Amino acid sequence: MLSRYLPVKGPWLVDQMSTRAYVSQFSADGSLFVAGFQGSYIRIYNVEDGWKVQKNILAKSLRWTVTDTSLSPDQRHLVYASMSPVVHIVDVGSAETESLANVTELHDGLDFSSSSDGSYSFGIFSVKFSTDGRELVAGSSDDSIYVYDLEQNKLSLKILAHTSDVNTVCFADESGHLLFSGSDDNLCKVWDRRCFIAKGKPAGVLSGHLEGITFIDSHGDGRYFISNGKDQTIKLWDIRKMAPNATSYSGLRNYEWDYRWMDYPYEARDLKHPSDQSIATYKGHSVLRTLIRCYFSPVYSTGQKYIYTGSHDSCVYIYDLVTGEQVASLQHHKSTVRDCSWHPYYPMLVSSSWDGDVVKWEFPCNGEAQVPATKKRIRRQ
């Protein structure tokens, strides 16, 4: 029965911007949707009110692009990050629709840097509220994981976590004790926050990717997670297989390659890590140019039966978790799909692309999805 409820009908336009869409996520209850763009705009849509823009945020001190956003557990505050050590926080529930820093509202700056000269020595790729909303955890371009104490309004911890950029951090479950991180050193690491102070050593390491990790999503049970890699694969992991330590393996790489502007070498596509600890691998999508994200499908509507991901080839791919089979490919966009989000309760998926389009896909109810009156329908390519 679950296979009948894939959100493949459409798409229908949610929004269209003149700059690249980098981030797009439903809130935990599905009532809000957040999209962040390279041109400084972050928009929060009220899903239950016909996708009306509830908040239009002009990001402060943006460097390059909005790299990540995170809603607080109570959905009252949003933090956004860019290629800067300063993360900004905005009041989502305020009366102001237009949120311009220091004009209509304050965008409080939370400085993750220990530098006092205000220099932008690193950027933040990934930021997440803790499960109790009291802290922020971030991964950065200086190979580190940071913890910011919101109640004390200060940086509380820095760990030199990897030997290259930390592109992604993710909580393992609702307890907030375990944290996963992924890096350009090709490694995924598991951290126990109760032991953070123990010389900054991870609880364990998982190796298997041949190139850098772009994103990690947790199954939510504190045991399984998936990672997207620049080796053009998604891998499924069980932390019970983790090792106490590992080093990045590059023995098979006899070619020069930069994922920011080169296609993945043909000769690299069938290479395998000699000590791959993953329990499944999914192929078909492409991970190039940017930190493309992948996710488990929702518990409520799918039982987490699927994995879905954006792709450099302008599509959204959906894989069967168990068989690895590609069960759907959503085609509309004209450029890289960096992020996508499946509604937690409804058979609806929203994709956002570097072409500036944010569109929604639905399961066809009564043969046809409902088109919001205020939105224009767009043709599939």
XYZ file of C-alpha atoms in Angstrom:
381
model
C 0.000 0.000 0.000
C 2.790 2.418 0.861
C 4.168 2.336 -2.672
C 0.939 3.901 -3.924
C 1.546 7.103 -2.000
C 4.624 8.470 -3.723
C 4.326 12.235 -4.296
C 5.009 12.208 -8.036
C 2.092 14.236 -9.443
C 2.869 17.773 -10.575
C 4.759 19.865 -9.996
C 2.973 23.029 -8.901
C 4.790 26.270 -8.306
C 5.298 27.417 -4.719
C 7.682 30.260 -5.491
C 10.059 31.484 -8.163
C 13.122 33.583 -7.358
C 15.862 35.074 -9.506
C 18.645 33.458 -7.442
C 19.606 29.907 -6.532
C 17.627 28.054 -3.865
C 19.968 26.380 -1.387
C 17.784 25.303 1.546
C 14.166 24.110 1.732
C 12.614 22.339 4.706
C 9.239 21.652 6.304
C 8.888 22.303 10.018
C 8.515 19.246 12.253
C 4.709 19.543 12.257
C 4.472 20.466 8.567
C 2.700 23.776 9.183
C 5.635 25.902 7.983
C 8.085 25.653 5.117
C 11.440 27.467 5.012
C 13.371 28.265 1.822
C 16.743 30.028 1.680
C 18.240 31.598 -1.433
C 21.646 32.797 -2.539
C 20.322 36.310 -3.006
C 19.967 36.886 0.777
C 16.279 35.997 0.973
C 14.832 33.455 3.383
C 11.097 32.887 3.108
C 8.833 31.158 5.607
C 5.564 29.959 4.096
C 2.387 29.078 5.988
C 1.551 25.720 4.412
C -1.929 25.574 5.957
C -2.819 29.035 4.662
C -2.351 28.384 0.956
C 1.446 28.731 1.087
C 1.171 32.409 1.975
C 4.517 34.029 2.827
C 4.404 34.425 6.609
C 7.880 35.890 6.909
C 10.193 37.400 4.324
C 13.686 37.649 5.804
C 16.538 39.594 4.257
C 19.634 37.899 5.635
C 22.187 40.056 7.430
C 25.911 40.021 6.619
C 25.468 37.222 4.124
C 28.615 35.690 2.670
C 28.131 33.770 -0.588
C 24.783 32.179 0.282
C 22.478 30.899 3.005
C 24.178 27.581 3.769
C 21.688 26.272 6.346
C 18.659 27.157 8.451
C 17.125 25.564 11.544
C 13.811 26.136 13.291
C 13.723 25.938 17.075
C 11.695 23.036 18.516
C 8.870 25.420 19.449
C 9.035 26.992 15.944
C 9.364 30.481 17.430
C 12.873 31.181 16.186
C 14.890 30.539 13.039
C 18.665 30.547 12.793
C 20.468 30.958 9.496
C 24.111 30.469 8.584
C 26.398 31.466 5.732
C 30.112 31.340 4.996
C 30.759 33.351 8.138
C 31.333 32.425 11.812
C 28.306 34.523 12.770
C 24.918 32.772 12.886
C 21.828 34.996 13.019
C 18.577 34.316 14.847
C 15.162 35.745 13.909
C 11.819 35.765 15.728
C 9.452 33.769 13.509
C 6.327 34.626 15.478
C 6.649 38.415 15.430
C 4.034 40.571 13.739
C 6.446 41.857 11.131
C 6.138 40.103 7.763
C 9.163 41.848 6.270
C 12.196 41.142 8.443
C 15.044 43.515 7.621
C 17.973 43.414 10.028
C 18.237 46.525 12.205
C 15.386 48.169 10.264
C 12.196 46.313 11.128
C 13.702 43.696 13.459
C 16.884 42.615 15.145
C 18.737 39.667 13.693
C 20.806 38.767 16.726
C 24.311 37.734 15.718
C 25.747 34.697 17.511
C 29.513 34.670 17.037
C 30.975 31.166 16.838
C 34.471 32.567 16.489
C 36.898 33.090 19.347
C 38.454 35.904 17.341
C 37.882 39.394 18.695
C 38.756 41.248 15.490
C 35.569 40.243 13.655
C 37.491 38.467 10.892
C 35.654 35.861 8.838
C 38.169 33.101 9.407
C 35.710 30.286 8.602
C 32.197 29.620 7.432
C 29.398 27.451 8.770
C 27.968 24.749 6.511
C 25.502 23.145 8.923
C 23.634 24.382 12.014
C 21.011 22.642 14.174
C 19.031 23.494 17.290
C 19.477 20.982 20.093
C 16.370 18.977 20.935
C 15.664 21.136 23.997
C 16.236 24.377 22.061
C 18.922 25.594 24.461
C 21.950 25.118 22.222
C 23.079 25.264 18.620
C 25.450 22.711 17.110
C 27.357 23.627 13.948
C 29.832 22.151 11.480
C 32.350 24.486 9.879
C 34.997 24.989 7.222
C 37.767 24.951 9.845
C 37.292 21.199 10.406
C 35.439 21.751 13.676
C 32.164 21.155 15.499
C 30.891 24.040 17.616
C 28.322 24.207 20.410
C 26.732 27.562 21.258
C 24.875 28.007 24.564
C 21.834 30.187 23.844
C 20.972 30.718 27.519
C 24.491 31.917 28.346
C 24.791 33.618 24.931
C 28.294 32.320 24.359
C 30.278 29.644 22.598
C 30.563 26.711 24.998
C 32.600 24.176 23.032
C 34.819 23.752 20.001
C 36.089 20.343 18.846
C 38.614 19.812 16.066
C 36.472 16.975 14.753
C 37.845 16.109 11.311
C 40.838 16.772 9.077
C 38.787 18.715 6.507
C 35.556 20.734 6.205
C 32.709 19.522 8.423
C 29.871 19.783 5.903
C 27.074 18.322 8.027
C 26.010 17.699 11.623
C 22.864 15.872 12.728
C 21.282 14.654 15.986
C 20.832 10.883 16.161
C 17.551 10.875 18.099
C 15.288 12.930 20.348
C 17.508 12.452 23.395
C 20.059 14.831 21.878
C 22.973 12.870 23.327
C 24.336 11.391 20.104
C 25.479 13.468 17.155
C 26.620 12.462 13.663
C 29.084 14.457 11.557
C 30.357 14.145 7.996
C 33.379 15.739 6.385
C 35.429 16.185 3.255
C 37.896 13.770 4.859
C 35.430 11.052 3.653
C 34.573 9.966 7.216
C 31.358 9.867 9.226
C 31.806 10.194 12.994
C 29.568 9.511 15.965
C 29.802 11.787 19.006
C 28.375 11.302 22.484
C 27.675 14.765 23.861
C 27.936 13.425 27.418
C 31.603 12.703 26.657
C 32.394 15.766 24.531
C 34.813 17.041 27.105
C 36.916 13.850 26.879
C 39.577 15.412 24.667
C 37.107 15.825 21.814
C 37.316 12.214 20.707
C 34.424 10.596 18.817
C 32.540 7.590 20.129
C 33.292 5.934 16.806
C 34.131 6.348 13.127
C 32.525 4.889 9.997
C 34.393 4.685 6.693
C 33.248 3.621 3.245
C 32.881 6.749 1.131
C 35.713 7.414 -1.320
C 35.033 11.159 -1.451
C 33.713 13.823 0.906
C 30.377 13.664 2.769
C 27.867 16.349 1.770
C 24.970 15.560 4.122
C 23.774 13.198 6.854
C 20.209 12.357 7.899
C 19.337 10.251 10.942
C 16.743 7.494 10.985
C 15.760 8.921 14.388
C 16.368 5.728 16.353
C 19.925 6.498 17.431
C 21.219 3.604 15.365
C 20.881 4.131 11.615
C 21.717 7.101 9.381
C 22.367 7.843 5.719
C 25.033 10.005 4.101
C 25.342 11.575 0.677
C 28.837 11.482 -0.779
C 30.787 13.156 -3.556
C 31.561 9.621 -4.761
C 28.007 9.769 -6.199
C 26.521 7.396 -3.613
C 24.219 7.414 -0.620
C 25.257 4.980 2.096
C 23.228 3.470 4.928
C 25.052 2.998 8.245
C 24.492 1.100 11.481
C 26.521 2.679 14.296
C 26.966 -0.745 15.890
C 29.520 -1.351 13.116
C 31.589 1.740 13.929
C 35.303 1.483 14.673
C 37.144 3.335 17.465
C 39.164 5.223 14.866
C 39.903 5.349 11.146
C 41.771 7.438 8.635
C 40.661 8.673 5.251
C 41.478 6.140 2.533
C 42.682 7.489 -0.798
C 44.724 4.547 -2.038
C 42.397 3.886 -4.979
C 42.408 7.451 -6.281
C 44.873 7.875 -9.132
C 43.105 10.789 -10.798
C 42.720 14.527 -10.263
C 39.164 15.672 -9.633
C 37.404 18.717 -8.184
C 33.671 18.227 -7.716
C 32.985 21.978 -7.885
C 33.530 22.133 -11.640
C 34.425 18.675 -13.007
C 32.257 15.665 -13.791
C 32.941 12.551 -11.753
C 35.615 10.464 -13.501
C 34.260 7.439 -15.317
C 37.074 5.242 -14.020
C 36.063 6.046 -10.416
C 32.445 4.901 -10.648
C 33.053 1.229 -9.850
C 35.743 1.684 -7.204
C 35.011 0.230 -3.765
C 36.442 1.091 -0.381
C 38.396 -1.937 0.896
C 37.020 -1.473 4.431
C 33.491 -0.252 3.685
C 31.469 -0.395 6.931
C 28.174 0.711 5.365
C 25.313 -1.782 5.117
C 23.809 -0.555 1.825
C 24.721 1.748 -1.083
C 22.354 3.653 -3.409
C 23.369 4.956 -6.840
C 21.785 6.838 -9.716
C 21.775 10.488 -8.653
C 24.744 12.835 -9.039
C 26.486 14.875 -6.329
C 28.361 17.767 -7.897
C 28.908 21.533 -7.519
C 27.253 21.849 -4.079
C 26.426 19.988 -0.844
C 23.393 18.066 -2.057
C 21.119 16.672 0.660
C 19.433 13.303 1.219
C 16.762 12.084 3.658
C 14.684 9.215 4.953
C 11.029 9.503 3.942
C 8.620 10.310 6.824
C 7.635 7.832 9.506
C 3.930 8.653 9.507
C 3.092 8.359 5.822
C 5.726 5.893 4.573
C 7.196 4.063 7.543
C 10.561 5.423 6.342
C 10.420 2.961 3.482
C 12.252 5.294 1.097
C 15.349 7.443 0.752
C 15.166 10.581 -1.370
C 17.752 13.058 -2.587
C 18.350 16.046 -4.811
C 20.757 15.705 -7.704
C 23.062 17.714 -9.939
C 21.177 16.449 -13.005
C 18.122 18.563 -11.984
C 16.015 15.649 -10.669
C 14.788 14.324 -7.350
C 15.459 10.602 -6.866
C 13.520 8.254 -4.589
C 15.012 4.869 -3.669
C 13.520 1.887 -1.876
C 15.433 1.609 1.390
C 15.538 -2.203 1.429
C 16.003 -3.147 -2.212
C 17.954 -0.076 -3.327
C 15.712 0.158 -6.387
C 15.018 3.612 -7.836
C 11.225 3.934 -7.551
C 10.786 7.496 -8.858
C 12.600 10.327 -10.599
C 10.941 13.751 -10.445
C 11.806 15.872 -13.468
C 11.046 19.562 -13.809
C 13.993 21.702 -12.770
C 16.560 23.136 -15.168
C 19.474 23.149 -12.729
C 20.879 21.407 -9.655
C 18.372 20.371 -6.983
C 20.286 20.990 -3.755
C 17.502 20.360 -1.271
C 14.071 18.750 -1.070
C 11.645 17.989 1.737
C 8.841 15.437 2.186
C 5.898 16.658 4.275
C 5.881 14.797 7.627
C 2.201 13.770 7.314
C 0.912 14.353 3.770
C 2.080 12.674 0.525
C 3.694 15.931 -0.610
C 7.315 16.665 -1.518
C 8.831 20.090 -2.211
C 11.993 20.494 -4.274
C 14.131 23.607 -4.676
C 16.737 24.246 -7.321
C 19.480 26.518 -8.524
C 17.027 27.562 -11.253
C 15.203 29.532 -8.515
C 12.047 27.385 -8.592
C 10.469 25.957 -5.470
C 7.804 23.442 -6.499
C 5.610 20.853 -4.812
C 4.792 17.321 -5.880
C 1.786 15.398 -4.540
C 0.129 12.021 -4.551
C -2.816 12.348 -6.962
C -5.997 12.516 -4.897
C -9.063 11.666 -6.964
C -6.880 11.696 -10.019
C -5.744 15.285 -9.626
C -3.913 17.272 -6.978
C -5.495 20.495 -5.802
C -3.924 23.645 -7.230
C -3.768 26.576 -4.789
C -5.766 29.452 -6.236
C -2.946 31.929 -5.738
C -0.307 29.844 -7.492
C 0.293 29.301 -11.162
C 0.592 25.783 -12.468
C 3.760 25.065 -14.402
C 4.392 22.417 -17.001
C 6.623 19.441 -16.433
C 9.644 19.397 -18.730
